[in-house]
PDB file of C-alpha atoms in Angstrom:
ATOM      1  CA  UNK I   1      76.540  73.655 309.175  1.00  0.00           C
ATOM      2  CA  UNK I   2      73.265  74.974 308.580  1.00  0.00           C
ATOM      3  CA  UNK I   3      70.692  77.410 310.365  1.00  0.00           C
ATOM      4  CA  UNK I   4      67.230  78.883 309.730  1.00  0.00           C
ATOM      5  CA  UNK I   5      66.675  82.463 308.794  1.00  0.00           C
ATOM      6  CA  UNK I   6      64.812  83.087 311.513  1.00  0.00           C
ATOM      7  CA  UNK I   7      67.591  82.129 313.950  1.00  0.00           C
ATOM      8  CA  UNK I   8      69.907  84.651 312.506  1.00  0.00           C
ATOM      9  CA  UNK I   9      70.871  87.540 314.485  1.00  0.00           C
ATOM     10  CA  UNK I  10      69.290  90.657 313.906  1.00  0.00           C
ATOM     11  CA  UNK I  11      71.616  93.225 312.986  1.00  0.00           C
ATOM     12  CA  UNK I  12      69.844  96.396 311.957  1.00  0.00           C
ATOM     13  CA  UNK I  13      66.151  97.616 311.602  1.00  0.00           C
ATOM     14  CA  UNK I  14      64.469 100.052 309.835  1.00  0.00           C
ATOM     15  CA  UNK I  15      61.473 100.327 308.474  1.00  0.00           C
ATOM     16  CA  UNK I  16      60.720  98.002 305.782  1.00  0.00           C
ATOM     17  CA  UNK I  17      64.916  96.872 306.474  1.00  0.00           C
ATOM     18  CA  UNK I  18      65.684  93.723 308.271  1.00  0.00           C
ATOM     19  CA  UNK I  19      69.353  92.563 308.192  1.00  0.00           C
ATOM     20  CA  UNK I  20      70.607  89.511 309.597  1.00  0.00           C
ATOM     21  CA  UNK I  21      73.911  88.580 310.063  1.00  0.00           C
ATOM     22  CA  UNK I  22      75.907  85.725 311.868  1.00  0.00           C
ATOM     23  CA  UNK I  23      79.923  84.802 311.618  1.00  0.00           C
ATOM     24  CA  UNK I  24      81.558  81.879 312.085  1.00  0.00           C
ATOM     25  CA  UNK I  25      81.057  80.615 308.531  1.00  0.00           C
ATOM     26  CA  UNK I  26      84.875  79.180 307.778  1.00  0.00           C
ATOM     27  CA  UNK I  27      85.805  82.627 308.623  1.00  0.00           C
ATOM     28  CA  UNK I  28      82.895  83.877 306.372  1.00  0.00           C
ATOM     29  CA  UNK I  29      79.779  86.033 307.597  1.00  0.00           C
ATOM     30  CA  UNK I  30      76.409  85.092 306.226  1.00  0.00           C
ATOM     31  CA  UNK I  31      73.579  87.606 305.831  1.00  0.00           C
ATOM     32  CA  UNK I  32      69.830  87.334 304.886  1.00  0.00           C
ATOM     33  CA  UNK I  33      68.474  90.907 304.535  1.00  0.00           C
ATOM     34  CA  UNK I  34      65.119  92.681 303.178  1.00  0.00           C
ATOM     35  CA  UNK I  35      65.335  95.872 301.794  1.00  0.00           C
ATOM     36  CA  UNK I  36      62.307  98.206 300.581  1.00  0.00           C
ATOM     37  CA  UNK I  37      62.342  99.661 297.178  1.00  0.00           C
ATOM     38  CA  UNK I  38      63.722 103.825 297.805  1.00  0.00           C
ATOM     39  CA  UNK I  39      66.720 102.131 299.818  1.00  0.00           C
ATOM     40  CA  UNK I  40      69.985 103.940 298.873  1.00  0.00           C
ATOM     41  CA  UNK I  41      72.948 102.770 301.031  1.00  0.00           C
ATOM     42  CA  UNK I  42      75.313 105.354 299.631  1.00  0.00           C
ATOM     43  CA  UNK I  43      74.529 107.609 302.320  1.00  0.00           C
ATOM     44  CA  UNK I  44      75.799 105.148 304.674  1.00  0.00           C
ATOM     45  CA  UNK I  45      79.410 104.677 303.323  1.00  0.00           C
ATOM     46  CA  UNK I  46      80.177 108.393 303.471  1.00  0.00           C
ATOM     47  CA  UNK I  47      83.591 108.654 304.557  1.00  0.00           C
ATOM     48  CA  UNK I  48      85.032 104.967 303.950  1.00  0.00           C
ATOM     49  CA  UNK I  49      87.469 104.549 300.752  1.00  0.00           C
ATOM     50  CA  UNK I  50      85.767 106.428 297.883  1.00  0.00           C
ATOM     51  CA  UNK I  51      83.128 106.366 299.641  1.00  0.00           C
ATOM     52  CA  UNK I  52      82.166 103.089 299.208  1.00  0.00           C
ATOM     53  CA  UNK I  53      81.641  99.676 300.403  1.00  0.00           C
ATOM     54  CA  UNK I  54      85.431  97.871 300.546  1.00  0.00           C
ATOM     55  CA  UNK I  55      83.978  93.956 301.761  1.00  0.00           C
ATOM     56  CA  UNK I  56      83.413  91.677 298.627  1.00  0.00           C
ATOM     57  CA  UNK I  57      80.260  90.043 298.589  1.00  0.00           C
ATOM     58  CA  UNK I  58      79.240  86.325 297.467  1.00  0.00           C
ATOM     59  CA  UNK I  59      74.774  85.990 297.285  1.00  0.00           C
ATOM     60  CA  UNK I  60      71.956  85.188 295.549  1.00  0.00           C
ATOM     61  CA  UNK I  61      68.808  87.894 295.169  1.00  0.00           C
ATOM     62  CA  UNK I  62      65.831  85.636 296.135  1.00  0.00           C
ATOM     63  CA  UNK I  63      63.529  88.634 294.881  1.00  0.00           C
ATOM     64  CA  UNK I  64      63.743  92.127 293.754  1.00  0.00           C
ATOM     65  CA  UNK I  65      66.142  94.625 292.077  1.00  0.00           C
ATOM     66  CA  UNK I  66      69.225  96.504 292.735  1.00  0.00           C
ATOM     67  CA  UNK I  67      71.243  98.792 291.028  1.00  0.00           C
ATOM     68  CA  UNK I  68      75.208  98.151 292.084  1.00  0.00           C
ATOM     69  CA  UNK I  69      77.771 100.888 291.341  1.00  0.00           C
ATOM     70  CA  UNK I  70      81.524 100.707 291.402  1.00  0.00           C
ATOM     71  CA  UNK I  71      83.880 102.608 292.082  1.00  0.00           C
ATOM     72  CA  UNK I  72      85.225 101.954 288.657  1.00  0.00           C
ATOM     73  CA  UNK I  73      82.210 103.391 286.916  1.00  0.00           C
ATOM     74  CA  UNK I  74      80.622 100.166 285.855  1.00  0.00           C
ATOM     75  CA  UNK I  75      76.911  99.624 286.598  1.00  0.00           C
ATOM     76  CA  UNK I  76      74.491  96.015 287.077  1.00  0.00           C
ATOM     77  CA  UNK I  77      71.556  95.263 287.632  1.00  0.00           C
ATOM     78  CA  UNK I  78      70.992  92.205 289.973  1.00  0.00           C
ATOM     79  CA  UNK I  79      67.375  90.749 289.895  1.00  0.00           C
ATOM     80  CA  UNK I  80      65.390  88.065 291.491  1.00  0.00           C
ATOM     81  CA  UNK I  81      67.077  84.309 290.534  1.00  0.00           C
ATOM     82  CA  UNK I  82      71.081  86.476 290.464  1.00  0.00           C
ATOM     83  CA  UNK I  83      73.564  84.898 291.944  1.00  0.00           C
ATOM     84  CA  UNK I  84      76.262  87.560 292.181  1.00  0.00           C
ATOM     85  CA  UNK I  85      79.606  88.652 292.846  1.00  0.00           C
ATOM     86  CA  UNK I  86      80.370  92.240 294.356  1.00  0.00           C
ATOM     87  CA  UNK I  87      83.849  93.039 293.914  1.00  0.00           C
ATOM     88  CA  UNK I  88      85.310  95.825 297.149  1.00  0.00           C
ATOM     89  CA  UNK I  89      84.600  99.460 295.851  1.00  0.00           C
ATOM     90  CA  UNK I  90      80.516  99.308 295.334  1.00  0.00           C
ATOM     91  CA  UNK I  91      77.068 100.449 296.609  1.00  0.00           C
ATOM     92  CA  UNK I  92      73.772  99.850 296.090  1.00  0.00           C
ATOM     93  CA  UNK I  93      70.030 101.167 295.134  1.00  0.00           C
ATOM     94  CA  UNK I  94      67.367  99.265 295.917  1.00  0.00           C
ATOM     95  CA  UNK I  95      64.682  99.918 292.802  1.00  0.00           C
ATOM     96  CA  UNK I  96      62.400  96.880 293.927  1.00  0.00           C
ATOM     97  CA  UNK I  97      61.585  96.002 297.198  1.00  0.00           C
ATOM     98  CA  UNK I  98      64.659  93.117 298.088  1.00  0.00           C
ATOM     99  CA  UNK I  99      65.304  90.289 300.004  1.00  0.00           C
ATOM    100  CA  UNK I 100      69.156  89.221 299.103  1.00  0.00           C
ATOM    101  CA  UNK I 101      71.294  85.869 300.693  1.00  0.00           C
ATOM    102  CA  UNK I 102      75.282  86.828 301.147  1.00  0.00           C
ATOM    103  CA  UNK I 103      78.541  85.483 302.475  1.00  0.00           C
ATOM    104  CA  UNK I 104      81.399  88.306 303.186  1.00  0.00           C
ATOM    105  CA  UNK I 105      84.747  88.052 305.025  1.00  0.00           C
ATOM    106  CA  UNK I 106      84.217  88.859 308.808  1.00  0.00           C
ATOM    107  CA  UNK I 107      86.596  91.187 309.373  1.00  0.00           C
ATOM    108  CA  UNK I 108      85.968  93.342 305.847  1.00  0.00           C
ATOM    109  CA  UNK I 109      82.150  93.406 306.747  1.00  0.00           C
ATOM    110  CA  UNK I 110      82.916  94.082 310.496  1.00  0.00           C
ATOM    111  CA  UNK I 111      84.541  97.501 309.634  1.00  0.00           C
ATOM    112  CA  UNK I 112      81.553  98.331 307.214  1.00  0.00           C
ATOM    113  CA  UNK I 113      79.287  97.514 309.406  1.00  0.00           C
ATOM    114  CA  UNK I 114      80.812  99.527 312.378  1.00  0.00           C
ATOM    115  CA  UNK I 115      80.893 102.593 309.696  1.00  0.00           C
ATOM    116  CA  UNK I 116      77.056 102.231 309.071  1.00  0.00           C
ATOM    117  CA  UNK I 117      76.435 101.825 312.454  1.00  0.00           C
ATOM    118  CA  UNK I 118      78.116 105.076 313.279  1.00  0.00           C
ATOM    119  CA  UNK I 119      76.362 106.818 310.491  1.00  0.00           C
ATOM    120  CA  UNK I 120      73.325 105.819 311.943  1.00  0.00           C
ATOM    121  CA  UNK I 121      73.571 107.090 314.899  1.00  0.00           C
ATOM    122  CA  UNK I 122      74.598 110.363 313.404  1.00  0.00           C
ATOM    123  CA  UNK I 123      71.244 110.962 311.196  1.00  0.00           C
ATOM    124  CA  UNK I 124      68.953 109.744 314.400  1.00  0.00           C
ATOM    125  CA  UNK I 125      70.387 112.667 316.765  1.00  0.00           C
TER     126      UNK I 125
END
C-alpha cells in the first residue's frame, strides 16, 4: 500500500499548520504534518488525561525540532533525521519550523483528534 503526500486528506489548517491524515493502515492512521516554529499543542489537550496526548505515536521528523514532554516528567528533543517513539501521556513544542511522518492507532488518535477539534472551535468563537 502506498500513497503520495499530496493525496492525503487534509485534516486541519492553520496558518503555517497543515496536517494530513488517512486510516486504513492495518488498523493504523498515517499522518504527514507541517508545523511552524511558536507551535505549542498543549493548549489543545486541555481537559484529556493529564492533560495530555493518550495515542502513541510511531514517525520520523523529516526536518525541524520539537520539544516532547511526558507526563512522567521526562523531556526529548526530536530533530530532523529522528525516527521516534511517543509513548501515551505527551505533548509537544515546536522550536523549529516542522514537517514530521507518523503512524498512530485509529481509534486512540480519533478521540484526540475529536478533542482538538472541539478546542478549536472553542478559541475561534
Amino acid at each position: 500500500m502506498k500513497v503520495k503526500k499530496e493525496d492525503i486528506p487534509v485534516t486541519m489548517e492553520a496558518p503555517g499548520t497543515v496536517m494530513r491524515g488517512l486510516p486504513g493502515w492495518g488498523g493504523m492512521t498515517v499522518a504527514c504534518n507541517e508545523m511552524p516554529a511558536g507551535t505549542d499543542i498543549s493548549p489543545l489537550l486541555q481537559g484529556l488525561k493529564n492533560n495530555s496526548c493518550q495515542c502513541p505515536h510511531w514517525g520520523y521528523v523529516l526536518e525541524g525540532e520539537l520539544l516532547m514532554k511526558y507526563d512522567d516528567g521526562k523531556e526529548e528533543k526530536l530533530q530532523g533525521g529522528d525516527v521516534f517513539y511517543m509513548q501515551p501521556g505527551h505533548t509537544a513544542i515546536v522550536e523549529k519550523d516542522a514537517k514530521v511522518i507518523d503512524f498512530s492507532p485509529e481509534s486512540e488518535l480519533k478521540e484526540v483528534m475529536d478533542h482538538i477539534a472541539k478546542k478549536m472551535a472553542e478559541f475561534n468563537q
